[in-house]
PDB file of C-alpha atoms in Angstrom:
ATOM      1  CA  UNK A   1      -3.447   0.656  -9.439  1.00  0.00           C
ATOM      2  CA  UNK A   2       0.054  -0.081  -8.341  1.00  0.00           C
ATOM      3  CA  UNK A   3       1.370  -0.849  -4.909  1.00  0.00           C
ATOM      4  CA  UNK A   4       4.770  -1.419  -3.436  1.00  0.00           C
ATOM      5  CA  UNK A   5       4.181  -3.631  -0.404  1.00  0.00           C
ATOM      6  CA  UNK A   6       6.925  -3.903   2.194  1.00  0.00           C
ATOM      7  CA  UNK A   7       6.904  -6.169   5.224  1.00  0.00           C
ATOM      8  CA  UNK A   8       8.036  -3.959   8.085  1.00  0.00           C
ATOM      9  CA  UNK A   9       8.984  -4.149  11.744  1.00  0.00           C
ATOM     10  CA  UNK A  10       7.684  -0.601  12.036  1.00  0.00           C
ATOM     11  CA  UNK A  11       6.789   2.351   9.833  1.00  0.00           C
ATOM     12  CA  UNK A  12       5.734   5.968  10.309  1.00  0.00           C
ATOM     13  CA  UNK A  13       4.673   8.972   8.243  1.00  0.00           C
ATOM     14  CA  UNK A  14       5.409  12.590   9.147  1.00  0.00           C
ATOM     15  CA  UNK A  15       3.935  15.741   7.667  1.00  0.00           C
ATOM     16  CA  UNK A  16       5.595  19.038   8.550  1.00  0.00           C
ATOM     17  CA  UNK A  17       7.648  17.261  11.210  1.00  0.00           C
ATOM     18  CA  UNK A  18       4.636  15.756  13.002  1.00  0.00           C
ATOM     19  CA  UNK A  19       3.898  12.035  13.029  1.00  0.00           C
ATOM     20  CA  UNK A  20       0.474  11.507  11.452  1.00  0.00           C
ATOM     21  CA  UNK A  21       0.481   7.692  11.348  1.00  0.00           C
ATOM     22  CA  UNK A  22       2.583   4.804  12.557  1.00  0.00           C
ATOM     23  CA  UNK A  23       2.443   1.034  12.905  1.00  0.00           C
ATOM     24  CA  UNK A  24       4.502  -1.717  14.462  1.00  0.00           C
ATOM     25  CA  UNK A  25       4.910  -5.011  12.625  1.00  0.00           C
ATOM     26  CA  UNK A  26       2.882  -5.217   9.423  1.00  0.00           C
ATOM     27  CA  UNK A  27       2.870  -3.759   5.930  1.00  0.00           C
ATOM     28  CA  UNK A  28       3.853  -0.410   4.477  1.00  0.00           C
ATOM     29  CA  UNK A  29       1.942   0.018   1.223  1.00  0.00           C
ATOM     30  CA  UNK A  30       2.832   2.753  -1.256  1.00  0.00           C
ATOM     31  CA  UNK A  31      -0.236   3.186  -3.498  1.00  0.00           C
ATOM     32  CA  UNK A  32      -0.477   4.762  -6.952  1.00  0.00           C
ATOM     33  CA  UNK A  33      -3.718   5.384  -8.852  1.00  0.00           C
ATOM     34  CA  UNK A  34      -3.822   5.479 -12.661  1.00  0.00           C
ATOM     35  CA  UNK A  35      -6.290   7.568 -14.657  1.00  0.00           C
ATOM     36  CA  UNK A  36      -8.124   4.428 -15.785  1.00  0.00           C
ATOM     37  CA  UNK A  37      -8.506   2.954 -12.274  1.00  0.00           C
ATOM     38  CA  UNK A  38     -11.892   2.582 -10.592  1.00  0.00           C
ATOM     39  CA  UNK A  39     -13.253   1.773  -7.146  1.00  0.00           C
ATOM     40  CA  UNK A  40     -13.322  -1.844  -8.316  1.00  0.00           C
ATOM     41  CA  UNK A  41      -9.543  -1.642  -8.778  1.00  0.00           C
ATOM     42  CA  UNK A  42      -9.289  -0.420  -5.186  1.00  0.00           C
ATOM     43  CA  UNK A  43     -11.198  -3.449  -3.911  1.00  0.00           C
ATOM     44  CA  UNK A  44      -9.063  -5.874  -5.915  1.00  0.00           C
ATOM     45  CA  UNK A  45      -5.869  -4.300  -4.602  1.00  0.00           C
ATOM     46  CA  UNK A  46      -7.127  -4.226  -1.005  1.00  0.00           C
ATOM     47  CA  UNK A  47      -7.988  -7.925  -1.092  1.00  0.00           C
ATOM     48  CA  UNK A  48      -4.590  -8.794  -2.533  1.00  0.00           C
ATOM     49  CA  UNK A  49      -2.759  -6.729   0.113  1.00  0.00           C
ATOM     50  CA  UNK A  50      -4.802  -8.072   3.040  1.00  0.00           C
ATOM     51  CA  UNK A  51      -4.367 -11.713   2.005  1.00  0.00           C
ATOM     52  CA  UNK A  52      -0.796 -11.597   0.663  1.00  0.00           C
ATOM     53  CA  UNK A  53       1.104 -14.396   2.391  1.00  0.00           C
ATOM     54  CA  UNK A  54       4.508 -12.849   3.080  1.00  0.00           C
ATOM     55  CA  UNK A  55       4.843 -13.401   6.841  1.00  0.00           C
ATOM     56  CA  UNK A  56       6.612 -16.455   8.242  1.00  0.00           C
ATOM     57  CA  UNK A  57       4.722 -19.381   9.726  1.00  0.00           C
ATOM     58  CA  UNK A  58       6.012 -21.533  12.616  1.00  0.00           C
ATOM     59  CA  UNK A  59       8.686 -23.105  10.378  1.00  0.00           C
ATOM     60  CA  UNK A  60       9.806 -19.819   8.808  1.00  0.00           C
ATOM     61  CA  UNK A  61       8.058 -20.257   5.450  1.00  0.00           C
ATOM     62  CA  UNK A  62       6.249 -17.198   4.018  1.00  0.00           C
ATOM     63  CA  UNK A  63       2.780 -18.588   4.537  1.00  0.00           C
ATOM     64  CA  UNK A  64       0.805 -16.052   6.618  1.00  0.00           C
ATOM     65  CA  UNK A  65      -0.990 -12.819   5.763  1.00  0.00           C
ATOM     66  CA  UNK A  66      -1.144  -9.602   7.771  1.00  0.00           C
ATOM     67  CA  UNK A  67      -4.639 -10.714   8.771  1.00  0.00           C
ATOM     68  CA  UNK A  68      -3.226 -13.869  10.312  1.00  0.00           C
ATOM     69  CA  UNK A  69      -0.404 -12.093  12.144  1.00  0.00           C
ATOM     70  CA  UNK A  70      -2.515  -9.298  13.612  1.00  0.00           C
ATOM     71  CA  UNK A  71      -0.189  -6.698  12.097  1.00  0.00           C
ATOM     72  CA  UNK A  72      -1.093  -3.240  10.869  1.00  0.00           C
ATOM     73  CA  UNK A  73      -1.104  -1.625   7.450  1.00  0.00           C
ATOM     74  CA  UNK A  74       0.252   1.847   6.751  1.00  0.00           C
ATOM     75  CA  UNK A  75      -0.920   3.040   3.329  1.00  0.00           C
ATOM     76  CA  UNK A  76       0.675   6.051   1.653  1.00  0.00           C
ATOM     77  CA  UNK A  77      -0.540   7.565  -1.623  1.00  0.00           C
ATOM     78  CA  UNK A  78       2.274   7.936  -4.141  1.00  0.00           C
ATOM     79  CA  UNK A  79       1.505   9.107  -7.673  1.00  0.00           C
ATOM     80  CA  UNK A  80       5.169   8.705  -8.617  1.00  0.00           C
ATOM     81  CA  UNK A  81       4.591   4.947  -8.936  1.00  0.00           C
ATOM     82  CA  UNK A  82       3.259   5.833 -12.383  1.00  0.00           C
ATOM     83  CA  UNK A  83       6.382   7.764 -13.363  1.00  0.00           C
ATOM     84  CA  UNK A  84       7.387   6.736 -16.883  1.00  0.00           C
ATOM     85  CA  UNK A  85      11.106   7.094 -17.616  1.00  0.00           C
ATOM     86  CA  UNK A  86      11.244   5.264 -20.951  1.00  0.00           C
ATOM     87  CA  UNK A  87      11.946   8.538 -22.789  1.00  0.00           C
ATOM     88  CA  UNK A  88      14.533  10.962 -21.514  1.00  0.00           C
ATOM     89  CA  UNK A  89      15.611  11.453 -17.920  1.00  0.00           C
ATOM     90  CA  UNK A  90      12.673  13.307 -16.464  1.00  0.00           C
ATOM     91  CA  UNK A  91       9.702  11.110 -15.456  1.00  0.00           C
ATOM     92  CA  UNK A  92       6.355  11.622 -17.152  1.00  0.00           C
ATOM     93  CA  UNK A  93       3.281  11.238 -14.947  1.00  0.00           C
ATOM     94  CA  UNK A  94       0.660  11.168 -17.715  1.00  0.00           C
ATOM     95  CA  UNK A  95      -0.654   7.762 -16.565  1.00  0.00           C
ATOM     96  CA  UNK A  96      -1.188   8.928 -12.977  1.00  0.00           C
ATOM     97  CA  UNK A  97      -4.710   9.983 -12.093  1.00  0.00           C
ATOM     98  CA  UNK A  98      -5.231  13.659 -11.240  1.00  0.00           C
ATOM     99  CA  UNK A  99      -5.971  14.281  -7.547  1.00  0.00           C
ATOM    100  CA  UNK A 100      -9.739  14.686  -8.029  1.00  0.00           C
ATOM    101  CA  UNK A 101      -9.886  11.153  -9.459  1.00  0.00           C
ATOM    102  CA  UNK A 102      -7.108   9.545  -7.408  1.00  0.00           C
ATOM    103  CA  UNK A 103      -8.195  10.606  -3.935  1.00  0.00           C
ATOM    104  CA  UNK A 104     -11.672   8.972  -3.937  1.00  0.00           C
ATOM    105  CA  UNK A 105     -10.175   5.743  -5.295  1.00  0.00           C
ATOM    106  CA  UNK A 106      -7.394   5.832  -2.681  1.00  0.00           C
ATOM    107  CA  UNK A 107     -10.019   6.417   0.045  1.00  0.00           C
ATOM    108  CA  UNK A 108     -11.989   3.428  -1.291  1.00  0.00           C
ATOM    109  CA  UNK A 109      -8.815   1.343  -1.046  1.00  0.00           C
ATOM    110  CA  UNK A 110      -8.522   2.321   2.636  1.00  0.00           C
ATOM    111  CA  UNK A 111     -12.197   1.497   3.318  1.00  0.00           C
ATOM    112  CA  UNK A 112     -11.867  -1.838   1.565  1.00  0.00           C
ATOM    113  CA  UNK A 113      -8.753  -2.717   3.605  1.00  0.00           C
ATOM    114  CA  UNK A 114     -10.527  -1.786   6.841  1.00  0.00           C
ATOM    115  CA  UNK A 115     -13.398  -4.127   5.959  1.00  0.00           C
ATOM    116  CA  UNK A 116     -11.166  -7.187   6.442  1.00  0.00           C
ATOM    117  CA  UNK A 117     -11.215  -8.825   9.866  1.00  0.00           C
ATOM    118  CA  UNK A 118      -8.507 -10.679  11.709  1.00  0.00           C
ATOM    119  CA  UNK A 119      -9.423 -14.298  12.067  1.00  0.00           C
ATOM    120  CA  UNK A 120     -10.743 -15.687  14.370  1.00  0.00           C
ATOM    121  CA  UNK A 121     -11.280 -12.608  16.580  1.00  0.00           C
ATOM    122  CA  UNK A 122     -13.390 -10.701  14.044  1.00  0.00           C
ATOM    123  CA  UNK A 123     -11.519  -7.480  14.921  1.00  0.00           C
ATOM    124  CA  UNK A 124     -10.994  -5.197  11.912  1.00  0.00           C
ATOM    125  CA  UNK A 125      -7.641  -4.844  10.195  1.00  0.00           C
ATOM    126  CA  UNK A 126      -5.770  -1.863  11.652  1.00  0.00           C
ATOM    127  CA  UNK A 127      -5.165   0.550   8.784  1.00  0.00           C
ATOM    128  CA  UNK A 128      -3.325   3.856   9.103  1.00  0.00           C
ATOM    129  CA  UNK A 129      -2.635   6.287   6.273  1.00  0.00           C
ATOM    130  CA  UNK A 130      -0.563   9.222   5.234  1.00  0.00           C
ATOM    131  CA  UNK A 131      -2.105  12.521   4.127  1.00  0.00           C
ATOM    132  CA  UNK A 132      -3.218  12.479   0.497  1.00  0.00           C
ATOM    133  CA  UNK A 133      -1.325  15.062  -1.576  1.00  0.00           C
ATOM    134  CA  UNK A 134       0.941  16.172   1.270  1.00  0.00           C
ATOM    135  CA  UNK A 135       4.722  16.245   1.216  1.00  0.00           C
ATOM    136  CA  UNK A 136       5.473  13.329   3.539  1.00  0.00           C
ATOM    137  CA  UNK A 137       8.473  11.751   5.191  1.00  0.00           C
ATOM    138  CA  UNK A 138       8.092   7.980   5.316  1.00  0.00           C
ATOM    139  CA  UNK A 139      10.264   6.022   7.710  1.00  0.00           C
ATOM    140  CA  UNK A 140      10.368   2.242   7.769  1.00  0.00           C
ATOM    141  CA  UNK A 141      12.331  -0.751   8.894  1.00  0.00           C
ATOM    142  CA  UNK A 142      11.929  -3.357   6.158  1.00  0.00           C
ATOM    143  CA  UNK A 143      11.699  -6.834   7.675  1.00  0.00           C
ATOM    144  CA  UNK A 144      13.483  -9.432   5.595  1.00  0.00           C
ATOM    145  CA  UNK A 145      13.809  -7.414   3.439  1.00  0.00           C
ATOM    146  CA  UNK A 146      10.540  -8.334   1.766  1.00  0.00           C
ATOM    147  CA  UNK A 147       9.210  -6.044  -0.977  1.00  0.00           C
ATOM    148  CA  UNK A 148       6.478  -6.985  -3.460  1.00  0.00           C
ATOM    149  CA  UNK A 149       5.149  -5.030  -6.449  1.00  0.00           C
ATOM    150  CA  UNK A 150       1.435  -5.385  -7.261  1.00  0.00           C
ATOM    151  CA  UNK A 151      -0.157  -3.982 -10.413  1.00  0.00           C
ATOM    152  CA  UNK A 152      -3.915  -4.494 -10.872  1.00  0.00           C
ATOM    153  CA  UNK A 153      -3.441  -4.295 -14.666  1.00  0.00           C
ATOM    154  CA  UNK A 154      -1.486  -7.542 -14.584  1.00  0.00           C
ATOM    155  CA  UNK A 155      -3.325 -10.817 -14.116  1.00  0.00           C
ATOM    156  CA  UNK A 156      -2.721 -12.324 -10.710  1.00  0.00           C
TER     157      UNK A 156
END
């Protein structure tokens, strides 16, 4: 799985002109599923996203996770993260999982993210999502800017 994680002041997703999800401060996560990915990959990615320390602490150092800040996560499926442009000018999406494989793994990613709790309150991580397979408009205000690429095929 691949994810582009952006620290945001706010983010929203619209489908057919209607807002279907939005968050304030937190993370916008664009998520791609490869054909070889499994539900285990989804859990690994969810843990990495939930615990990624890219928010400032009291002295301004990136030392806090979204769990520690109480922020939200807006996850958006995006098969184009597996676009391969090494040959020619038109991307190939052969590595991307077909929808019947990708959607259950993406849904597992969302469930795994929701299983994390803010500490110390025990309240679950607020997770919003786009609409799988829909043509979406994603709006965000990148805070920093901070943008991180995560690939579960690479060793962390």
